[in-house]
Structure formats: structure tokens, C-alpha cells
CSV table of C-alpha atoms in Angstrom, one decimal:
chain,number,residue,atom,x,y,z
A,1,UNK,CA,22.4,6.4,-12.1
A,2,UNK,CA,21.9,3.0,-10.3
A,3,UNK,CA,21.2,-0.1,-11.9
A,4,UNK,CA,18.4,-2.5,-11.7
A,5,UNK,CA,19.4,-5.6,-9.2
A,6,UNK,CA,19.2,-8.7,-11.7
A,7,UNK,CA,17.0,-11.6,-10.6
A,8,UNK,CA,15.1,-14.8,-12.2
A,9,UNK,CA,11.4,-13.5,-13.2
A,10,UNK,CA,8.8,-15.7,-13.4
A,11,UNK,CA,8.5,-17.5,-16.6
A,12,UNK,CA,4.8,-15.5,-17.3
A,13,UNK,CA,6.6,-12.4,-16.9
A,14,UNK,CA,9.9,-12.7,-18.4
A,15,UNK,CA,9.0,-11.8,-21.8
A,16,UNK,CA,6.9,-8.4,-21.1
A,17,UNK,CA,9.3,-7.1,-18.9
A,18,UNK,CA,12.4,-8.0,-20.9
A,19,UNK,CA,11.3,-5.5,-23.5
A,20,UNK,CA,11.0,-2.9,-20.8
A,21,UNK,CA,13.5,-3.3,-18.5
A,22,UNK,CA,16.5,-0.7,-18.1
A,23,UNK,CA,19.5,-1.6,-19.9
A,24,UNK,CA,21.9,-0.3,-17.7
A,25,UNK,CA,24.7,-2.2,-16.4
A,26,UNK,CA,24.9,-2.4,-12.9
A,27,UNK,CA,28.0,-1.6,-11.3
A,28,UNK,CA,29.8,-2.0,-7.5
A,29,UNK,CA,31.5,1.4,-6.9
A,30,UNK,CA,34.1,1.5,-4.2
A,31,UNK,CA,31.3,3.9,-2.5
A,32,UNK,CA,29.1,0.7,-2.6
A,33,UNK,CA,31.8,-1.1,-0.8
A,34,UNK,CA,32.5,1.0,2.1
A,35,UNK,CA,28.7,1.2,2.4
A,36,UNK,CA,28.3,-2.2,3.1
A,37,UNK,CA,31.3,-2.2,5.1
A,38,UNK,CA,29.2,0.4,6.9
A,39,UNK,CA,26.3,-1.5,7.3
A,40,UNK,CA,27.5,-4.9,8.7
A,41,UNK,CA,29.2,-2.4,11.2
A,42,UNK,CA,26.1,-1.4,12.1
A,43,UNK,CA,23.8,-4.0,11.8
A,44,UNK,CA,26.7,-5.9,13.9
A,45,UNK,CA,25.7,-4.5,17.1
A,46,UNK,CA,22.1,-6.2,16.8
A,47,UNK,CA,20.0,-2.5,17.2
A,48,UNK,CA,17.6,-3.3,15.1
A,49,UNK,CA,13.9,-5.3,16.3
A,50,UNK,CA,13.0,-8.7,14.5
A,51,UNK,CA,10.6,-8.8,11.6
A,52,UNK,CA,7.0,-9.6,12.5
A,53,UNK,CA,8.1,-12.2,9.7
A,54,UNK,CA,10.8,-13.4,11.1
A,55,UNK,CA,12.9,-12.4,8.0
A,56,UNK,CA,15.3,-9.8,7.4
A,57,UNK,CA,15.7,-7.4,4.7
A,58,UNK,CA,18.7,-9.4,3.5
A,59,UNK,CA,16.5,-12.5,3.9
A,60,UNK,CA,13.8,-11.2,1.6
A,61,UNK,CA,16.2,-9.5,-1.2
A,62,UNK,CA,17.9,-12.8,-1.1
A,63,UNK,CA,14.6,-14.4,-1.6
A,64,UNK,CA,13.5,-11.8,-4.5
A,65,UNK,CA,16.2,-11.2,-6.7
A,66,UNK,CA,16.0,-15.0,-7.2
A,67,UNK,CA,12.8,-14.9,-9.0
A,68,UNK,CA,12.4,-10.8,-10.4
A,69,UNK,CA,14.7,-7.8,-11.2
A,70,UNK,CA,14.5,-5.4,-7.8
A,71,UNK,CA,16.0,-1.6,-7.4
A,72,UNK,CA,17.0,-0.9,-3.8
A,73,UNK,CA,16.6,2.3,-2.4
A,74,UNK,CA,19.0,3.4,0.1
A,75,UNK,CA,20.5,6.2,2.3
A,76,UNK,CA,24.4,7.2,2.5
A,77,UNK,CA,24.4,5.1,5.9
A,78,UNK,CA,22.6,2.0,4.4
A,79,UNK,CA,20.6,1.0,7.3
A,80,UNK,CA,17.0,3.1,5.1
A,81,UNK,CA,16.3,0.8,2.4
A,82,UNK,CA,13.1,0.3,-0.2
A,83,UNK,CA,12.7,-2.2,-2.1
A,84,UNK,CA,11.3,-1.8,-5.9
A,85,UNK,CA,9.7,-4.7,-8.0
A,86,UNK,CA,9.7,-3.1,-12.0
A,87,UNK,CA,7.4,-6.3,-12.7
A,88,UNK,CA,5.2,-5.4,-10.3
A,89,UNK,CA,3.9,-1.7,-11.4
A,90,UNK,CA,7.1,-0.4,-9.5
A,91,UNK,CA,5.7,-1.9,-6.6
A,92,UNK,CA,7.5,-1.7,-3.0
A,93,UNK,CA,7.4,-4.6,-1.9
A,94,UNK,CA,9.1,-4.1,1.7
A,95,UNK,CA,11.6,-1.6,3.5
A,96,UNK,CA,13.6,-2.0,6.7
A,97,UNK,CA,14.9,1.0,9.5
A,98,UNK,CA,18.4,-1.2,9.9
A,99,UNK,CA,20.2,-2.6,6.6
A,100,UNK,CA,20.3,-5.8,5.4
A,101,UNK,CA,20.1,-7.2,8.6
A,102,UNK,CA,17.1,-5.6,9.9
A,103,UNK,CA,13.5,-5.7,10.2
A,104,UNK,CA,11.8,-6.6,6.8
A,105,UNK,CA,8.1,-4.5,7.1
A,106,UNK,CA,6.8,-5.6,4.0
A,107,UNK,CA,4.5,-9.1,3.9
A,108,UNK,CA,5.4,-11.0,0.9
A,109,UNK,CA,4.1,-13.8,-0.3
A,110,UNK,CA,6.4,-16.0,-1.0
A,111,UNK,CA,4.3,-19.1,-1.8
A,112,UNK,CA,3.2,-18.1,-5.0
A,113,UNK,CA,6.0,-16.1,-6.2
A,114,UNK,CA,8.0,-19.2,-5.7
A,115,UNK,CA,5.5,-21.3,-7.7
A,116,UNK,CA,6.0,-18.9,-11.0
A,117,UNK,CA,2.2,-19.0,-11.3
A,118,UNK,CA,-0.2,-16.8,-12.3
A,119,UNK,CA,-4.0,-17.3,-10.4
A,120,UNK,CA,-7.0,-16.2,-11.3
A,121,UNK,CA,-8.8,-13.0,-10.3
A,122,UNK,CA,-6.0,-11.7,-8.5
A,123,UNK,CA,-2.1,-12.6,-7.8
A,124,UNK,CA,-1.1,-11.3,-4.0
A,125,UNK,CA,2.5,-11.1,-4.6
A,126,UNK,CA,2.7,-8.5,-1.5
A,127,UNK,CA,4.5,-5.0,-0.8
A,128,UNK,CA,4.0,-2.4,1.6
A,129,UNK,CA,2.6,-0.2,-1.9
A,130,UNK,CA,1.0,-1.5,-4.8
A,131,UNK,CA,-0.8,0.6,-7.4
A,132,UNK,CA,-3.9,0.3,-8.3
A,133,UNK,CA,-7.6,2.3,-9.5
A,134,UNK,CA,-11.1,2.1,-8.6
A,135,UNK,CA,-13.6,1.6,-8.7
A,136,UNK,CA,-13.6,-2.6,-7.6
A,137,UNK,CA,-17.3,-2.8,-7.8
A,138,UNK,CA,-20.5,-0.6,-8.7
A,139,UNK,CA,-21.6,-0.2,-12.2
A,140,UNK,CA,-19.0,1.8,-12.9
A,141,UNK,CA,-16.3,-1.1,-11.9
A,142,UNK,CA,-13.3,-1.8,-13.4
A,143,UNK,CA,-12.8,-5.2,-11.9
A,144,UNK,CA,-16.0,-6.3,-13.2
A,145,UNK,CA,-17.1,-6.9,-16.9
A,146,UNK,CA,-20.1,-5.9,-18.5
A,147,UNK,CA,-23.2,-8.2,-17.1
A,148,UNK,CA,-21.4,-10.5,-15.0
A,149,UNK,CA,-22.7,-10.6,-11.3
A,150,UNK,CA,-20.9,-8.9,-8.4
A,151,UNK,CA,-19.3,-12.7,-7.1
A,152,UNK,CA,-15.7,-13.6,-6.4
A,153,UNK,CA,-16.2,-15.9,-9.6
A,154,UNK,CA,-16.6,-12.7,-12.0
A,155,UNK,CA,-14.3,-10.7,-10.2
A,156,UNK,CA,-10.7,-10.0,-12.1
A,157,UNK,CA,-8.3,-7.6,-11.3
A,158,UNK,CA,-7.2,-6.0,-14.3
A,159,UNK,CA,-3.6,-7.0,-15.4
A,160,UNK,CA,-1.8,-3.5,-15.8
A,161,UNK,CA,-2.2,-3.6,-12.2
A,162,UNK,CA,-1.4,-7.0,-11.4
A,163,UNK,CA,1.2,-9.1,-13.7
A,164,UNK,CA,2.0,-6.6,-16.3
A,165,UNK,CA,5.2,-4.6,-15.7
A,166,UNK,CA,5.7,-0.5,-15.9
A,167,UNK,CA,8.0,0.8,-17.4
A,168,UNK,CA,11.2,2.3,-15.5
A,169,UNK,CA,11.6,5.7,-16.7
A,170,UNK,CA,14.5,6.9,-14.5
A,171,UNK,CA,16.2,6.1,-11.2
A,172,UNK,CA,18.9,7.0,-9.0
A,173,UNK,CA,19.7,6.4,-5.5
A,174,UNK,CA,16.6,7.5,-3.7
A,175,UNK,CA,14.1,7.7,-5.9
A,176,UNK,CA,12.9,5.4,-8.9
A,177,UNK,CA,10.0,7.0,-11.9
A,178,UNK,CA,7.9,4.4,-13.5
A,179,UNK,CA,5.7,4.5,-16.5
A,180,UNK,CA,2.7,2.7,-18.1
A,181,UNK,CA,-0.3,3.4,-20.9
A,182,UNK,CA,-3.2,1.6,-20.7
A,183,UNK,CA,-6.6,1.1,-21.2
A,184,UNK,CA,-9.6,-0.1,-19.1
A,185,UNK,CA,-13.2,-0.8,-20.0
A,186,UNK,CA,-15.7,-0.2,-16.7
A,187,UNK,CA,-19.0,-2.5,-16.3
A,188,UNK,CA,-21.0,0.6,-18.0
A,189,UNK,CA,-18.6,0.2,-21.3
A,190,UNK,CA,-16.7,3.1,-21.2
A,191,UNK,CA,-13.3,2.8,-22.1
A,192,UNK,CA,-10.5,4.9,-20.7
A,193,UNK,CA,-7.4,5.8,-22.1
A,194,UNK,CA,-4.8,5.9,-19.1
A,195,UNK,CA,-1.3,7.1,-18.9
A,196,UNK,CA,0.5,6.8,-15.6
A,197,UNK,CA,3.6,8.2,-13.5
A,198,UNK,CA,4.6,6.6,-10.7
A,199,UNK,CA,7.5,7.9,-8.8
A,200,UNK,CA,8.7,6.5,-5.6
A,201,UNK,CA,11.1,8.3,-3.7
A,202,UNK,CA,13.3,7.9,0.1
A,203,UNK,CA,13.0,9.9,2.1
A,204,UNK,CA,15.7,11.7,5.0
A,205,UNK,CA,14.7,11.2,8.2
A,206,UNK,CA,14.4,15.4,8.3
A,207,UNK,CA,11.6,15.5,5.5
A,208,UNK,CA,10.2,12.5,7.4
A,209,UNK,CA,10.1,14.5,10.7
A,210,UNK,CA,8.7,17.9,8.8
A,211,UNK,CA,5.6,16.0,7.5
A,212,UNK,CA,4.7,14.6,10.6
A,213,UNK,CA,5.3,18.1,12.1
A,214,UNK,CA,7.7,17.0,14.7
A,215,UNK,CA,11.5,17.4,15.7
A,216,UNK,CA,13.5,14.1,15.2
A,217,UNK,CA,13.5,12.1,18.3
A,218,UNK,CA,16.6,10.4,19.8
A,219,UNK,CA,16.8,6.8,20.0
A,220,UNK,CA,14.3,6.3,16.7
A,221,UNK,CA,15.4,4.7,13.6
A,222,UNK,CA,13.3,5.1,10.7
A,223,UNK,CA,12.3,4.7,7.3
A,224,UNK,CA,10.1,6.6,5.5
A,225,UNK,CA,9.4,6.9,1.5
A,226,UNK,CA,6.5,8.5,-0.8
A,227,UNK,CA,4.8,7.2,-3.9
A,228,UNK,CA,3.3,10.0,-6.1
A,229,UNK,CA,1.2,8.5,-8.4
A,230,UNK,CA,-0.2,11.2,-11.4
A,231,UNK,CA,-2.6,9.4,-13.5
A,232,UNK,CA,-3.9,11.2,-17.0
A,233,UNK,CA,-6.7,11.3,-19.2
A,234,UNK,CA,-4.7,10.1,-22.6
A,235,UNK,CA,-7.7,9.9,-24.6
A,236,UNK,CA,-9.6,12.5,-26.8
A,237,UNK,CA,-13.1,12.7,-24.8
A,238,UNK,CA,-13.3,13.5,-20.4
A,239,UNK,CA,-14.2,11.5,-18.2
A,240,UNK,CA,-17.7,12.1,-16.8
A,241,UNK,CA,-19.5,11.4,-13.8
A,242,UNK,CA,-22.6,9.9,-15.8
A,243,UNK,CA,-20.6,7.5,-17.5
A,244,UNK,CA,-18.2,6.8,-14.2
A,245,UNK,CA,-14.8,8.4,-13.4
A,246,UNK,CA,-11.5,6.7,-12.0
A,247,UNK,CA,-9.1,7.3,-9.0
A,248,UNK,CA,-6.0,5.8,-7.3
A,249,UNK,CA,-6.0,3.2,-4.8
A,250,UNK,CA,-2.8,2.5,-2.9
A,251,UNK,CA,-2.9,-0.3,-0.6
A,252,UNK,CA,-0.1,-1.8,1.7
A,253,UNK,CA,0.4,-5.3,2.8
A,254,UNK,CA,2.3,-5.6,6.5
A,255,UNK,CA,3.0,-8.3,8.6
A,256,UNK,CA,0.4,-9.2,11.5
A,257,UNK,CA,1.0,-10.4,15.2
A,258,UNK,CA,-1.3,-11.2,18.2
A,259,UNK,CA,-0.1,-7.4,18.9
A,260,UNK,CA,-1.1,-5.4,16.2
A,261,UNK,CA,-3.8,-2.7,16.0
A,262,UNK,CA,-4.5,-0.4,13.0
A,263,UNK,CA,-5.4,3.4,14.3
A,264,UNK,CA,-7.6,5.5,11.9
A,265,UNK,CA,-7.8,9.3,13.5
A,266,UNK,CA,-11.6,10.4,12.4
A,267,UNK,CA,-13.1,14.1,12.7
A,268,UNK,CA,-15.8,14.1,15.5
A,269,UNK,CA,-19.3,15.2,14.7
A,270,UNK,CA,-23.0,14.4,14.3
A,271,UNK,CA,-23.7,12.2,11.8
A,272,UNK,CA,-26.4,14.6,10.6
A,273,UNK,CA,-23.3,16.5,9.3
A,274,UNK,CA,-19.9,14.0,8.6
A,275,UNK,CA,-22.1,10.3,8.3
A,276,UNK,CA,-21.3,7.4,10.0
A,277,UNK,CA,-18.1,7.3,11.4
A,278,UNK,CA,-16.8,3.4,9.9
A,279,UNK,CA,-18.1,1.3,6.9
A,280,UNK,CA,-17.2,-2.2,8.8
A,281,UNK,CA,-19.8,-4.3,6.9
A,282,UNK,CA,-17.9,-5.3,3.5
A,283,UNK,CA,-18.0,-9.0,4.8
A,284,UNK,CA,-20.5,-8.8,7.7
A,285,UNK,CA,-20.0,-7.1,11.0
A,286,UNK,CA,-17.3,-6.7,13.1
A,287,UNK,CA,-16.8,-8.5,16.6
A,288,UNK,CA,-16.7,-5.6,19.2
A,289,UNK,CA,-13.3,-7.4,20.1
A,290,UNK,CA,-12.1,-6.8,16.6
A,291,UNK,CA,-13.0,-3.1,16.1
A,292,UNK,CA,-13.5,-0.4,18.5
A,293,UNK,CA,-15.2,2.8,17.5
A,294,UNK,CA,-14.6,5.9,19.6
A,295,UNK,CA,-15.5,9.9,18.1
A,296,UNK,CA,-11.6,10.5,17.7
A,297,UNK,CA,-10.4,7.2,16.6
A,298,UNK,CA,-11.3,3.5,14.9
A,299,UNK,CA,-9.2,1.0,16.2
A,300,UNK,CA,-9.0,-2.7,14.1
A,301,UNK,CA,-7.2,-6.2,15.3
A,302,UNK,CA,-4.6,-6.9,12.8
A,303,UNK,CA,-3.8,-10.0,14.0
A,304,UNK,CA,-4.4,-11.9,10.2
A,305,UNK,CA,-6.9,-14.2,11.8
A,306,UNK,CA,-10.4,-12.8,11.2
A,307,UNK,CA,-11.0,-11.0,7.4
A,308,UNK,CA,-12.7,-8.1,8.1
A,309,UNK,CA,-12.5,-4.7,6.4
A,310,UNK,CA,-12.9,-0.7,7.2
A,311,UNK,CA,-13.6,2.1,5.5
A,312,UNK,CA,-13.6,5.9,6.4
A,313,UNK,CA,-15.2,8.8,4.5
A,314,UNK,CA,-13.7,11.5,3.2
A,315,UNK,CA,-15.6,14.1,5.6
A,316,UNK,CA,-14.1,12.1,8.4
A,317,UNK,CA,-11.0,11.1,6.8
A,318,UNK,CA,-7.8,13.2,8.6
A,319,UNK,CA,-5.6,11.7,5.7
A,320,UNK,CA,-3.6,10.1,7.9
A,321,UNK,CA,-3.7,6.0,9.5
A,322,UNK,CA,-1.3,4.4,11.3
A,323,UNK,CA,-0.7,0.9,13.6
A,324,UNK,CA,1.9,-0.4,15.9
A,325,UNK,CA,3.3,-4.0,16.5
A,326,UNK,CA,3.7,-3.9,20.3
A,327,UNK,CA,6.0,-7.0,20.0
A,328,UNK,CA,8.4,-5.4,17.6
A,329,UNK,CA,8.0,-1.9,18.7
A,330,UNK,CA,7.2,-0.7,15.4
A,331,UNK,CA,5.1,2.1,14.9
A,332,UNK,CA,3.7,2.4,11.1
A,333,UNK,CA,2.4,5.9,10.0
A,334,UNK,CA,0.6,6.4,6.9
A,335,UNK,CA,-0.1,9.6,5.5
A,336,UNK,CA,-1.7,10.8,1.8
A,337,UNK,CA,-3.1,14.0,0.2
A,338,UNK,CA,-6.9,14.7,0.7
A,339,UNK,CA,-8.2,17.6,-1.4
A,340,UNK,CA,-10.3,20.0,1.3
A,341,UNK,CA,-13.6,20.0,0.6
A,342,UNK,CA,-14.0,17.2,-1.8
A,343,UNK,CA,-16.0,14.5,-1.3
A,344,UNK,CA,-16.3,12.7,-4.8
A,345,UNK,CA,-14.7,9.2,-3.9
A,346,UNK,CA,-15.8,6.0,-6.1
A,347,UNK,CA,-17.7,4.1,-4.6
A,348,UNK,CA,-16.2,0.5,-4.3
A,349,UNK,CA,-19.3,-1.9,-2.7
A,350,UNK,CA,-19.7,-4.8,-5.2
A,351,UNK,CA,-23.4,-3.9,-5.6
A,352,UNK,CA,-25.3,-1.7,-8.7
A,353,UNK,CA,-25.4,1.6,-6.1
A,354,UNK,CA,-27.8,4.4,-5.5
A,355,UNK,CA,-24.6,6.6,-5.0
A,356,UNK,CA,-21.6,5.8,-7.2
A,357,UNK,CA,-19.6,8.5,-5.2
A,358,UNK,CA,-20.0,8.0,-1.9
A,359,UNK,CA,-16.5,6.4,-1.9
A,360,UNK,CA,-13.9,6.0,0.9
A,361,UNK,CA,-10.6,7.8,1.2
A,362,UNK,CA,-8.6,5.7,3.7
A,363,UNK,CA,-9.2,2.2,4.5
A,364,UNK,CA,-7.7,-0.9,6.6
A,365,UNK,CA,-8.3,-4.8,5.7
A,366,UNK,CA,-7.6,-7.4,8.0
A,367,UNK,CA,-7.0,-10.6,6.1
A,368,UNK,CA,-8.0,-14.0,7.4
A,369,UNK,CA,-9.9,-17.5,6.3
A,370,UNK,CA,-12.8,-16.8,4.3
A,371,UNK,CA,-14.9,-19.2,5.8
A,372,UNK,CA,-14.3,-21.3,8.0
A,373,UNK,CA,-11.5,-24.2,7.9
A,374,UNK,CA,-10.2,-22.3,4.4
A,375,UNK,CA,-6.8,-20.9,3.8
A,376,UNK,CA,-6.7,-17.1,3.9
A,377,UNK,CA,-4.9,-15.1,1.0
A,378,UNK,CA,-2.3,-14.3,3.5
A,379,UNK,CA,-2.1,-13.8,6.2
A,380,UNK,CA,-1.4,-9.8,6.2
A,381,UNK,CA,-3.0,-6.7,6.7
A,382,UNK,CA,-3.8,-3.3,4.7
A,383,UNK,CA,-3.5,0.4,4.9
A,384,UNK,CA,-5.1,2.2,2.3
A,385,UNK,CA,-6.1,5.4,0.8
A,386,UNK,CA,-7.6,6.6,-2.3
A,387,UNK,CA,-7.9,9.9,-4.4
A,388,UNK,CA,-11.0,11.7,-5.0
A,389,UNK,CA,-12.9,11.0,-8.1
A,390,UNK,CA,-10.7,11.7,-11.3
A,391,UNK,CA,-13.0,14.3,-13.6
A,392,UNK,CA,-10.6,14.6,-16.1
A,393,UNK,CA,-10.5,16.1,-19.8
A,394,UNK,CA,-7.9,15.2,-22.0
A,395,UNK,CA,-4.5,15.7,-21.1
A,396,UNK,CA,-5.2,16.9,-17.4
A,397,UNK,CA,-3.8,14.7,-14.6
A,398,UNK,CA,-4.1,14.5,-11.0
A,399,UNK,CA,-1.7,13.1,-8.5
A,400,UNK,CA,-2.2,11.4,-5.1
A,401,UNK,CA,0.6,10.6,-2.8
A,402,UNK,CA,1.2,8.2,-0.6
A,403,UNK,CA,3.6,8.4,2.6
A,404,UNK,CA,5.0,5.2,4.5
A,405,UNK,CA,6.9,6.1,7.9
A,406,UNK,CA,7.8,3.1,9.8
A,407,UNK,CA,9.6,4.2,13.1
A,408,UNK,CA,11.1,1.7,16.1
A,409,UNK,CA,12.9,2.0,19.1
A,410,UNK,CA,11.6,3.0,22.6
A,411,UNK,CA,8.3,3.0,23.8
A,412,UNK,CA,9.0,6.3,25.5
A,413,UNK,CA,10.5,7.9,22.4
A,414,UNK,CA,7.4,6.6,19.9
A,415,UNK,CA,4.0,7.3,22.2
A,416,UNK,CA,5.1,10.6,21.9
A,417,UNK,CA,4.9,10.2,17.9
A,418,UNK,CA,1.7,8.2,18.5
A,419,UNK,CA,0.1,10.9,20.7
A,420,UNK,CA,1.8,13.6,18.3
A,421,UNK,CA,0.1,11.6,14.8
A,422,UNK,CA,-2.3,9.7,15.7
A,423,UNK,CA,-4.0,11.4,18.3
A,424,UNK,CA,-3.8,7.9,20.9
A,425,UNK,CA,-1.2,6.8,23.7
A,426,UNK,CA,0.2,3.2,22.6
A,427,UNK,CA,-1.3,2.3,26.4
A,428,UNK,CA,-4.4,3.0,24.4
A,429,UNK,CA,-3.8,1.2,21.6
A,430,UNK,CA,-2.1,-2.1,23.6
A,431,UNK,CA,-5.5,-2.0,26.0
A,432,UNK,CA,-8.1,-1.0,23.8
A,433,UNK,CA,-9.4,-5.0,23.2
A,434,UNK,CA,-8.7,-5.8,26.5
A,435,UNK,CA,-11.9,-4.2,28.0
């Protein structure tokens, strides 16, 4: 068993999670030693690309473990690492391909961490996975209360997914099992009783390869981890349709450049049969030079400069989104489980709605300023997916997992994993905003 790695929390949060955190005393093997002996080897020899952030992994544990308690994931070598924020719902809040000295993929938002406060409505704190449940608006909403309007004013994320810790339930080197109980009251009044499971685990670069379906390619570091979230019905009556249902919402915040595009693989057809291809109008419509839509494929800027948002339906949903960082040579693949055949998805527009289940399953969000002169939340960007509706009675449970595979090295070596994945050459996706 690994210990937790101690750092200041914020003075909100200190008293919650000192009642849960693990009590067990963390300890430097000799194992530990030789591993990062191991790793500044490695990391030595400068192999690794910069962060879009400009930070390393070492930077941004440093930077963490200052103000909350973290457990780091690793592999034998060292150079795979997650990072894990208790306080945060088990949150990973960024990972990196090359130790301590390499590429930090997470966006983190270090501004307010560092301030120790808590906002309103919502607290970005960042990571590359963060829990949390639909639906955000509808009448079945769990973000807003009873007869307040559908405005940012009225709009509050609730705080078991926000500033409230989970529990950690049991860890060891590659894997870490959270755990929270809950309850939530929707804008109709129904009030669910929640437990939740939340295990995020590394994974070998071999179980990366055999879910993307490929054989490991030379010259590509990678790191690649799952969350498997299993929410369950802890109360004594189900959870209907007519009175709303829930489901899990994973979303992951990433550094932007000038050179980033988000990929979204969609299933070609009529619209008489699979609807529209995108949802692009949550704040307005998309610029033509901000999003492309093709029959195979939705391509979005994820540059950090424009807010804009995505959303794809579960009848053309592949389960699978990705982007690339043609600066940094990082390709990002992001993969989740989609039931076949089910297209019950909350239904998240912050509107009363004719159809409270004509959700999404994967989405993208581009962050930028709201309007124009104002400070955006970020800047970052989002990959997202969601399971179906949750129709559970009491004591039944479903599970959606969520897969983060972030791969660097040589062009050559990753447009084959692009084309392989994602169905699009990275020529493709570097020229696809320049026509």
C-alpha cells in the first residue's frame, strides 16, 4: 500500500477532509529510491516535449502538494505518472508520458487554488478527470434549484462534486478507489440518494495499445489511465423517468495552444435516421473557422480564445474523441463505454425542454472570455462523455468508464494512431482551419 503525498489544503477544506483522509504513513522504500534514480536518468536525456503550460510534472506536484494531499500514480520505470487530488472527488488533476521532468497535460488552475478560496457557482480547480452528474439544466437539473431561472446567477454546482472530498477507500501503486454518499435534490424535487465508487487506475502501455486495437509503436511514449465511475441508487424508491433520472459526466480540462484541434469521429447518415450531426449552439453559433463539420468527423479550435461548446448524440457518438497539440506533438485519445442501442442521455440545455432525454454522450468545450474584454474561466479546453440515463431501483448500479491515452513522439509514428483512432491524418487535422 502507498501513502497519500502530504500537502497544505485549503483552509475551507482542511476540516472535511481531515476526517477522511487515509491514515497511513507514507514511507520512502529503497525501491522508491532507485526509481527516482531511474527517472532523472531518464528525464536527463531531455526526451520528453514541453508542456503546452510550460510546466513540468515536477513543477505542478511541487505546486500541489503545497496546498492539498495528492497520490501519485506511477509505473516501475517512473516516467507514467497520474496525479490524484482526495479533496477533489479523487480528481486527476494532470499526468505526464516522461517523469517528473516531463510534459504536465493537465490544465490547472492555479490562481484560485493559490488564493484558498471558494467562488460561487462553481470552483475550476482543473484536472484532466473530474466527476461529476447530470443533468446541468432542464427541469430535471441538479444544478438548478426549485423555481429559480435558468441564468448563471442561479446556477450552482452541487458541492459533493465540487469542494467536498471522497473518501479514499484503497490504493496502491497503480490504481487508487474512492468513495462518497450523497444526496441531491433536482429542480422537480426529487431527492436522490447516491452512493458512489470511483476507481482510477494506470494503465501498461500493453492494455493501452489493446483498447485502441493497435500494436505498440516504436518511438511513442505514453500515458494512459481509466476512471470507472459506478454510481447506485442508495435509496428505498427507483429512479424514474417522469420524475427525472441521473448519469455521469466526466469532463477533462487540457492545456490549449494556437495548435490545437479537438477530433470527434461521428457515424455518417441521414439525419432522417441519426439527427443532426453537432449541437454547436449552447452559446451561439460557431465561426466556420472554429468548427468544421464533415459526415465522418467534427473538428473544434482549442486554442482557449473563443468559448464555444459541442455536443454529439449518442446515435452518432463512436465513444471515442481525441485532439492533438501540433506544437508539442501530443496526441490526446479519449475513449468511454457507450451501451449499443441506448439512447436515453439527460438532456443538459438550461431551458424547461420538450425532451428531457435527448442528451449528449461525448462533448468538447472550448473556453474563452465570455463577452467581450472579460476574463475567461481559464483558459483550457474539455473532453467529455457521459453515461446513458441511470433508471435505477434500489441497490442497482451502473458504471461508466472513462479512458485518457495521451501519446507523443514522432509525427510518423502518431498519424498512424490518429488515422488508426480517430479516423483523420494529423495533415487533416493541422489544415483543416486553414481553408
Amino acid at each position: 500500500m502507498r501513502g497519500i503525498e502530504r500537502g497544505r489544503l485549503p483552509r475551507s477544506l482542511a476540516h472535511s477532509v481531515k476526517r477522511n483522509r487515509c491514515t497511513m504513513k507514507c514511507e520512502m522504500s529503497m525501491n522508491h529510491k532507485l526509481l527516482a534514480a531511474a527517472i532523472a536518468t531518464v528525464t536527463a536525456m531531455n526526451l520528453t516535449p514541453p508542456s503546452a503550460s510550460g510546466a513540468t510534472f515536477g513543477d505542478d506536484i511541487a505546486f500541489l502538494k503545497r496546498h492539498t494531499d495528492l497520490i501519485v500514480l506511477a509505473d516501475k520505470p517512473g516516467l507514467a505518472k497520474v496525479a490524484l487530488v482526495p479533496a477533489w472527488q479523487g480528481r486527476v488533476m494532470t499526468s505526464t508520458t516522461g517523469g517528473d521532468n516531463g510534459p504536465s497535460f493537465g490544465w490547472i488552475n492555479r490562481e484560485l487554488i493559490a488564493s484558498g478560496k471558494i467562488l460561487p457557482h462553481m470552483n475550476a480547480f482543473g484536472g484532466e478527470d473530474r466527476f461529476w452528474m447530470g443533468p446541468e439544466g432542464g427541469q430535471f437539473s441538479i444544478f438548478f434549484a426549485k423555481g429559480k431561472k435558468f441564468v448563471f446567477e442561479d446556477w450552482q454546482t452541487p458541492a459533493i462534486f465540487d469542494t467536498e472530498p471522497f473518501k479514499v477507500l484503497r490504493e496502491a501503486d497503480d490504481k487508487a478507489v474512492f468513495g462518497a454518499e450523497f444526496s441531491l435534490t433536482n429542480y422537480s424535487g426529487t431527492v436522490f440518494t447516491v452512493g458512489v465508487e470511483r476507481e482510477v487506475e494506470l494503465l501498461t502501455p500493453e492494455a493501452a495499445y489493446e483498447r485502441l486495437g493497435l500494436k505498440a509503436a516504436k518511438d511513442v511514449s505514453l500515458v494512459a489511465y481509466a476512471s470507472n465511475n459506478k454510481i447506485t441508487n442508495k435509496g428505498k424508491e427507483p429512479w424514474k423517468k417522469e420524475t427525472g433520472l441521473l448519469s455521469v459526466w466526466i469532463l477533462g480540462m487540457f492545456n490549449p495552444t494556437p495548435a490545437t484541434t479537438v477530433v470527434v469521429p461521428i457515424k455518417a447518415g441521414p439525419e432522417s435516421e441519426l439527427g443532426k450531426k453537432v449541437t454547436s449552439d449552447y452559446f451561439g453559433e460557431v465561426p466556420s473557422d472554429r468548427l468544421v463539420v464533415r459526415d465522418d468527423a467534427v473538428f473544434l479550435r482549442a486554442d482557449g480564445q473563443y468559448r464555444s461548446k459541442i455536443g454529439i448524440s449518442p446515435r452518432r457518438s463512436k465513444a471515442i474523441l481525441g485532439s492533438y497539440d501540433a506544437d508539442n506533438k501530443v496526441l490526446t485519445i479519449v475513449q468511454f463505454n457507450q451501451p449499443a442501442g441506448v439512447t436515453d442521455y439527460v438532456n443538459s440545455l438550461w431551458k424547461l425542454q420538450d425532451d428531457p432525454y435527448n442528451g449528449d454522450a461525448a462533448n468538447s468545450y472550448n473556453d474563452g472570455p465570455p463577452t467581450l474584454g472579460a476574463k475567461p474561466m481559464g483558459p483550457f479546453y474539455e473532453l467529455e462523455s457521459s453515461s446513458p440515463a441511470a433508471a435505477l431501483g434500489p441497490g442497482e448500479s451502473l458504471t461508466h468508464t472513462h479512458r485518457t491515452i495521451h501519446l507523443t513522439g514522432p509525427e510518423s509514428a502518431l498519424d498512424r494512431i490518429a488515422k488508426a483512432t480517430l479516423g483523420v491524418s494529423l495533415e487533416e487535422i493541422k489544415t483543416v482551419f486553414r481553408k
